[in-house]
mmCIF file of C-alpha atoms in Angstrom:
data_model
loop_
_atom_site.group_PDB
_atom_site.id
_atom_site.type_symbol
_atom_site.label_atom_id
_atom_site.label_comp_id
_atom_site.label_asym_id
_atom_site.label_seq_id
_atom_site.Cartn_x
_atom_site.Cartn_y
_atom_site.Cartn_z
ATOM 1 C CA UNK A 229 0.000 0.000 0.000
ATOM 2 C CA UNK A 230 1.360 3.473 -0.839
ATOM 3 C CA UNK A 231 2.679 5.560 2.027
ATOM 4 C CA UNK A 232 0.224 8.330 1.115
ATOM 5 C CA UNK A 233 -3.364 8.225 -0.080
ATOM 6 C CA UNK A 234 -5.382 10.604 -2.253
ATOM 7 C CA UNK A 235 -6.911 13.233 0.010
ATOM 8 C CA UNK A 236 -4.100 13.159 2.590
ATOM 9 C CA UNK A 237 -2.735 16.510 3.754
ATOM 10 C CA UNK A 238 1.057 16.386 3.660
ATOM 11 C CA UNK A 239 4.096 18.624 3.970
ATOM 12 C CA UNK A 240 6.363 18.867 0.932
ATOM 13 C CA UNK A 241 9.438 21.063 0.316
ATOM 14 C CA UNK A 242 8.355 24.346 -1.218
ATOM 15 C CA UNK A 243 11.430 24.113 -3.431
ATOM 16 C CA UNK A 244 9.862 21.301 -5.499
ATOM 17 C CA UNK A 245 6.748 23.356 -6.277
ATOM 18 C CA UNK A 246 6.293 26.152 -8.843
ATOM 19 C CA UNK A 247 7.428 29.501 -7.423
ATOM 20 C CA UNK A 248 8.342 27.651 -4.247
ATOM 21 C CA UNK A 249 11.534 29.646 -3.863
ATOM 22 C CA UNK A 250 9.323 32.622 -3.021
ATOM 23 C CA UNK A 251 7.724 30.877 -0.037
ATOM 24 C CA UNK A 252 8.611 32.195 3.415
ATOM 25 C CA UNK A 253 8.926 28.705 4.888
ATOM 26 C CA UNK A 254 10.735 25.597 3.668
ATOM 27 C CA UNK A 255 7.693 23.326 3.750
ATOM 28 C CA UNK A 256 4.203 23.756 2.304
ATOM 29 C CA UNK A 257 1.134 21.785 3.350
ATOM 30 C CA UNK A 258 -0.763 20.415 0.355
ATOM 31 C CA UNK A 259 -3.461 17.907 -0.550
ATOM 32 C CA UNK A 260 -2.422 14.684 -2.278
ATOM 33 C CA UNK A 261 -4.266 14.266 -5.609
ATOM 34 C CA UNK A 262 -2.387 11.204 -6.924
ATOM 35 C CA UNK A 263 -0.303 8.559 -5.158
ATOM 36 C CA UNK A 264 1.783 5.525 -6.072
ATOM 37 C CA UNK A 265 4.279 3.400 -4.170
ATOM 38 C CA UNK A 266 7.128 5.906 -4.474
ATOM 39 C CA UNK A 267 5.649 9.206 -5.580
ATOM 40 C CA UNK A 268 2.783 11.637 -5.158
ATOM 41 C CA UNK A 269 1.271 14.668 -6.829
ATOM 42 C CA UNK A 270 -0.270 17.511 -4.833
ATOM 43 C CA UNK A 271 -2.832 20.180 -5.588
ATOM 44 C CA UNK A 272 -1.381 23.583 -6.454
ATOM 45 C CA UNK A 273 -3.034 26.905 -5.492
ATOM 46 C CA UNK A 274 -4.487 27.304 -9.004
ATOM 47 C CA UNK A 275 -6.206 23.907 -8.724
ATOM 48 C CA UNK A 276 -3.852 22.040 -11.056
ATOM 49 C CA UNK A 277 -1.638 19.123 -10.083
ATOM 50 C CA UNK A 278 2.056 19.335 -9.346
ATOM 51 C CA UNK A 279 4.706 17.343 -11.090
ATOM 52 C CA UNK A 280 5.620 13.986 -9.538
ATOM 53 C CA UNK A 281 7.263 14.307 -6.100
ATOM 54 C CA UNK A 282 9.185 11.464 -4.438
ATOM 55 C CA UNK A 283 7.317 10.091 -1.428
ATOM 56 C CA UNK A 284 10.513 10.341 0.636
ATOM 57 C CA UNK A 285 10.292 14.131 0.401
ATOM 58 C CA UNK A 286 6.822 14.301 1.960
ATOM 59 C CA UNK A 287 5.755 14.147 5.615
ATOM 60 C CA UNK A 288 2.373 13.323 7.140
ATOM 61 C CA UNK A 289 3.136 15.646 10.042
ATOM 62 C CA UNK A 290 6.034 17.881 10.959
ATOM 63 C CA UNK A 291 7.213 19.587 14.123
ATOM 64 C CA UNK A 292 10.574 20.328 15.732
ATOM 65 C CA UNK A 293 11.115 20.415 19.504
ATOM 66 C CA UNK A 294 14.334 21.839 20.921
ATOM 67 C CA UNK A 295 14.907 20.378 24.387
ATOM 68 C CA UNK A 296 17.605 22.220 26.346
ATOM 69 C CA UNK A 297 18.889 20.207 29.306
ATOM 70 C CA UNK A 298 20.308 22.572 31.911
ATOM 71 C CA UNK A 299 23.217 21.849 34.218
ATOM 72 C CA UNK A 300 23.409 25.127 36.249
ATOM 73 C CA UNK A 301 27.014 25.627 35.046
ATOM 74 C CA UNK A 302 27.218 26.036 31.260
ATOM 75 C CA UNK A 303 23.711 27.282 30.510
ATOM 76 C CA UNK A 304 24.575 30.944 29.976
ATOM 77 C CA UNK A 305 27.736 30.339 27.968
ATOM 78 C CA UNK A 306 26.762 27.287 25.906
ATOM 79 C CA UNK A 307 23.321 25.724 26.194
ATOM 80 C CA UNK A 308 21.246 28.909 25.961
ATOM 81 C CA UNK A 309 23.176 30.448 23.032
ATOM 82 C CA UNK A 310 23.124 27.135 21.145
ATOM 83 C CA UNK A 311 19.398 26.744 21.727
ATOM 84 C CA UNK A 312 18.700 30.322 20.616
ATOM 85 C CA UNK A 313 20.729 29.951 17.431
ATOM 86 C CA UNK A 314 18.833 26.793 16.485
ATOM 87 C CA UNK A 315 15.446 28.258 17.385
ATOM 88 C CA UNK A 316 15.955 31.248 15.099
ATOM 89 C CA UNK A 317 17.107 28.992 12.269
ATOM 90 C CA UNK A 318 14.106 26.683 12.676
ATOM 91 C CA UNK A 319 11.816 29.722 12.544
ATOM 92 C CA UNK A 320 13.130 30.355 9.040
ATOM 93 C CA UNK A 321 12.067 26.839 8.037
ATOM 94 C CA UNK A 322 8.681 26.399 9.722
ATOM 95 C CA UNK A 323 5.897 28.516 11.241
ATOM 96 C CA UNK A 324 6.184 29.213 14.964
ATOM 97 C CA UNK A 325 3.338 26.826 15.824
ATOM 98 C CA UNK A 326 5.408 23.949 14.388
ATOM 99 C CA UNK A 327 8.357 24.638 16.719
ATOM 100 C CA UNK A 328 8.839 24.372 20.468
ATOM 101 C CA UNK A 329 11.803 25.329 22.631
ATOM 102 C CA UNK A 330 11.649 23.918 26.153
ATOM 103 C CA UNK A 331 14.188 24.215 28.972
ATOM 104 C CA UNK A 332 14.412 21.488 31.601
ATOM 105 C CA UNK A 333 16.822 20.393 34.319
ATOM 106 C CA UNK A 334 15.342 17.051 35.358
ATOM 107 C CA UNK A 335 14.210 14.033 33.400
ATOM 108 C CA UNK A 336 10.906 14.157 35.260
ATOM 109 C CA UNK A 337 10.254 17.548 33.664
ATOM 110 C CA UNK A 338 10.965 16.019 30.270
ATOM 111 C CA UNK A 339 8.454 13.273 31.013
ATOM 112 C CA UNK A 340 5.774 15.789 32.004
ATOM 113 C CA UNK A 341 6.321 17.852 28.864
ATOM 114 C CA UNK A 342 6.361 14.730 26.689
ATOM 115 C CA UNK A 343 3.058 13.461 28.086
ATOM 116 C CA UNK A 344 1.301 16.618 26.896
ATOM 117 C CA UNK A 345 3.120 17.555 23.700
ATOM 118 C CA UNK A 346 4.723 14.479 22.119
ATOM 119 C CA UNK A 347 2.112 14.086 19.372
ATOM 120 C CA UNK A 348 2.914 17.501 17.885
ATOM 121 C CA UNK A 349 6.574 16.828 17.089
ATOM 122 C CA UNK A 350 8.419 14.555 14.691
ATOM 123 C CA UNK A 351 11.981 15.801 15.265
ATOM 124 C CA UNK A 352 13.394 16.067 18.819
ATOM 125 C CA UNK A 353 16.671 17.955 19.314
ATOM 126 C CA UNK A 354 18.487 17.301 22.618
ATOM 127 C CA UNK A 355 20.860 20.078 23.711
ATOM 128 C CA UNK A 356 23.053 19.393 26.710
ATOM 129 C CA UNK A 357 25.953 17.329 27.987
ATOM 130 C CA UNK A 358 26.614 13.619 27.763
ATOM 131 C CA UNK A 359 29.055 10.791 27.270
ATOM 132 C CA UNK A 360 28.907 7.325 25.759
ATOM 133 C CA UNK A 361 26.749 6.056 28.632
ATOM 134 C CA UNK A 362 24.338 8.848 29.569
ATOM 135 C CA UNK A 363 22.923 12.348 29.180
ATOM 136 C CA UNK A 364 23.510 14.575 32.224
ATOM 137 C CA UNK A 365 20.750 16.584 33.889
ATOM 138 C CA UNK A 366 21.278 19.436 36.365
ATOM 139 C CA UNK A 367 18.868 17.641 38.702
ATOM 140 C CA UNK A 368 19.445 13.900 38.948
ATOM 141 C CA UNK A 369 22.761 13.708 37.111
ATOM 142 C CA UNK A 370 23.488 10.921 34.614
ATOM 143 C CA UNK A 371 20.448 9.369 32.959
ATOM 144 C CA UNK A 372 20.827 6.140 30.996
ATOM 145 C CA UNK A 373 18.472 5.178 28.149
ATOM 146 C CA UNK A 374 16.441 3.078 30.609
ATOM 147 C CA UNK A 375 15.512 6.303 32.432
ATOM 148 C CA UNK A 376 14.128 7.763 29.203
ATOM 149 C CA UNK A 377 12.302 4.499 28.618
ATOM 150 C CA UNK A 378 10.553 4.709 31.983
ATOM 151 C CA UNK A 379 9.461 8.316 31.459
ATOM 152 C CA UNK A 380 8.525 8.336 27.772
ATOM 153 C CA UNK A 381 7.598 4.832 26.598
ATOM 154 C CA UNK A 382 4.365 4.685 28.606
ATOM 155 C CA UNK A 383 2.824 7.201 26.198
ATOM 156 C CA UNK A 384 1.649 5.733 22.913
ATOM 157 C CA UNK A 385 3.429 7.818 20.286
ATOM 158 C CA UNK A 386 4.743 7.508 16.765
ATOM 159 C CA UNK A 387 8.542 7.053 16.634
ATOM 160 C CA UNK A 388 10.512 10.305 16.407
ATOM 161 C CA UNK A 389 13.810 11.273 14.842
ATOM 162 C CA UNK A 390 16.138 12.330 17.666
ATOM 163 C CA UNK A 391 19.205 14.480 17.103
ATOM 164 C CA UNK A 392 21.391 14.673 20.200
ATOM 165 C CA UNK A 393 23.921 17.499 20.387
ATOM 166 C CA UNK A 394 25.283 16.052 23.644
ATOM 167 C CA UNK A 395 28.948 14.976 23.454
ATOM 168 C CA UNK A 396 29.738 11.292 22.755
ATOM 169 C CA UNK A 397 26.087 10.177 22.750
ATOM 170 C CA UNK A 398 26.585 8.784 19.243
ATOM 171 C CA UNK A 399 28.616 5.917 20.719
ATOM 172 C CA UNK A 400 27.520 2.667 22.345
ATOM 173 C CA UNK A 401 26.156 1.847 24.801
ATOM 174 C CA UNK A 402 24.050 5.028 24.915
ATOM 175 C CA UNK A 403 23.261 5.311 21.198
ATOM 176 C CA UNK A 404 22.681 1.588 20.772
ATOM 177 C CA UNK A 405 20.280 1.325 23.696
ATOM 178 C CA UNK A 406 18.466 4.624 23.081
ATOM 179 C CA UNK A 407 17.838 3.793 19.422
ATOM 180 C CA UNK A 408 16.037 0.584 20.512
ATOM 181 C CA UNK A 409 13.430 2.502 22.495
ATOM 182 C CA UNK A 410 9.917 2.358 20.989
ATOM 183 C CA UNK A 411 9.581 6.128 20.584
ATOM 184 C CA UNK A 412 12.888 6.470 18.681
ATOM 185 C CA UNK A 413 12.806 6.085 14.897
ATOM 186 C CA UNK A 414 16.504 6.923 14.659
ATOM 187 C CA UNK A 415 19.158 8.723 16.703
ATOM 188 C CA UNK A 416 21.781 11.047 15.211
ATOM 189 C CA UNK A 417 24.483 12.110 17.682
ATOM 190 C CA UNK A 418 28.202 13.046 17.900
ATOM 191 C CA UNK A 419 30.742 10.328 18.563
ATOM 192 C CA UNK A 420 33.215 12.690 20.248
ATOM 193 C CA UNK A 421 33.149 15.908 22.220
ATOM 194 C CA UNK A 422 31.805 18.674 20.007
ATOM 195 C CA UNK A 423 32.026 22.467 20.142
ATOM 196 C CA UNK A 424 28.740 24.329 20.354
ATOM 197 C CA UNK A 425 29.400 26.231 17.129
ATOM 198 C CA UNK A 426 30.012 22.981 15.246
ATOM 199 C CA UNK A 427 26.862 21.451 16.729
ATOM 200 C CA UNK A 428 24.828 24.432 15.539
ATOM 201 C CA UNK A 429 26.340 24.272 12.062
ATOM 202 C CA UNK A 430 25.732 20.534 11.790
ATOM 203 C CA UNK A 431 22.068 20.697 12.699
ATOM 204 C CA UNK A 432 21.412 23.654 10.424
ATOM 205 C CA UNK A 433 23.053 21.820 7.536
ATOM 206 C CA UNK A 434 21.109 18.638 8.239
ATOM 207 C CA UNK A 435 17.750 20.407 8.442
ATOM 208 C CA UNK A 436 18.487 22.420 5.299
ATOM 209 C CA UNK A 437 19.159 19.245 3.362
ATOM 210 C CA UNK A 438 16.351 17.231 4.973
ATOM 211 C CA UNK A 439 13.566 19.816 4.817
ATOM 212 C CA UNK A 440 14.583 22.597 2.456
ATOM 213 C CA UNK A 441 15.963 20.259 -0.225
ATOM 214 C CA UNK A 442 13.831 17.232 0.639
ATOM 215 C CA UNK A 443 16.678 14.763 1.129
ATOM 216 C CA UNK A 444 15.965 11.533 2.998
ATOM 217 C CA UNK A 445 17.188 11.270 6.586
ATOM 218 C CA UNK A 446 20.058 8.982 5.534
ATOM 219 C CA UNK A 447 21.240 11.151 2.647
ATOM 220 C CA UNK A 448 20.957 14.379 4.655
ATOM 221 C CA UNK A 449 22.897 12.718 7.491
ATOM 222 C CA UNK A 450 25.720 11.522 5.241
ATOM 223 C CA UNK A 451 26.155 14.833 3.423
ATOM 224 C CA UNK A 452 26.063 16.810 6.680
ATOM 225 C CA UNK A 453 28.651 14.489 8.187
ATOM 226 C CA UNK A 454 31.009 15.068 5.257
ATOM 227 C CA UNK A 455 30.786 18.831 5.818
ATOM 228 C CA UNK A 456 31.544 18.874 9.565
ATOM 229 C CA UNK A 457 34.774 20.844 10.199
ATOM 230 C CA UNK A 458 37.799 19.013 11.552
ATOM 231 C CA UNK A 459 37.557 15.454 12.828
ATOM 232 C CA UNK A 460 34.144 15.753 14.472
ATOM 233 C CA UNK A 461 31.706 13.119 13.238
ATOM 234 C CA UNK A 462 28.138 12.156 13.969
ATOM 235 C CA UNK A 463 26.700 8.644 13.935
ATOM 236 C CA UNK A 464 23.184 7.483 13.068
ATOM 237 C CA UNK A 465 21.616 4.546 14.915
ATOM 238 C CA UNK A 466 18.299 2.782 14.442
ATOM 239 C CA UNK A 467 16.943 -0.300 16.241
ATOM 240 C CA UNK A 468 20.252 -0.822 18.038
ATOM 241 C CA UNK A 469 22.359 -0.791 14.878
ATOM 242 C CA UNK A 470 24.764 1.851 13.649
ATOM 243 C CA UNK A 471 23.752 2.913 10.141
ATOM 244 C CA UNK A 472 25.890 4.206 7.292
#
């Protein structure tokens, strides 16, 4: 069965539509008027049909949540500026009601926010500190993937794409175990320590390729990785396996 059906409302990159380069935002919501296994056509404002668009470029729903994990020490100099830079960039891609920026210091706060808002977001960006075993919270300290499982898995939700900008969280065991969790479609994260400026550049490049140009998650990940300055590299994991 095709991924999309006639009558579905979907998000497609404005760049693949006529005069799309004049759109304010990167994505436009349209009605599907024709669908096959690998492509769709959408209705244009004048009532005609678009040219064929690859199904991989379209999204049933779309929302980005920036989750800043405070530590009481580096918030002013690193976490807050990084979060602000990404928020302003995301606002160039999507309307404000498709974006959320939340600041937390305890995993319990994350669980409370998730219970209310998880359905609205497809891309979750984690901004904070970590290592190959855990992400560190200002309240509660190191939290292993099992802690996220306890707080988030009890809510029935569609799997999300997570991008962690926390150092070393692209390595096992953290990345392997987190990517197995039922709410995680895939995890993209750095394998080493990473400077805040590089983290900001990486995510902006990835989202530009993924949303603005309509690249698949895998292709956008690989191209973004090749453009990271220096020796910093990100890894992508899904279902406990490191992907290339």
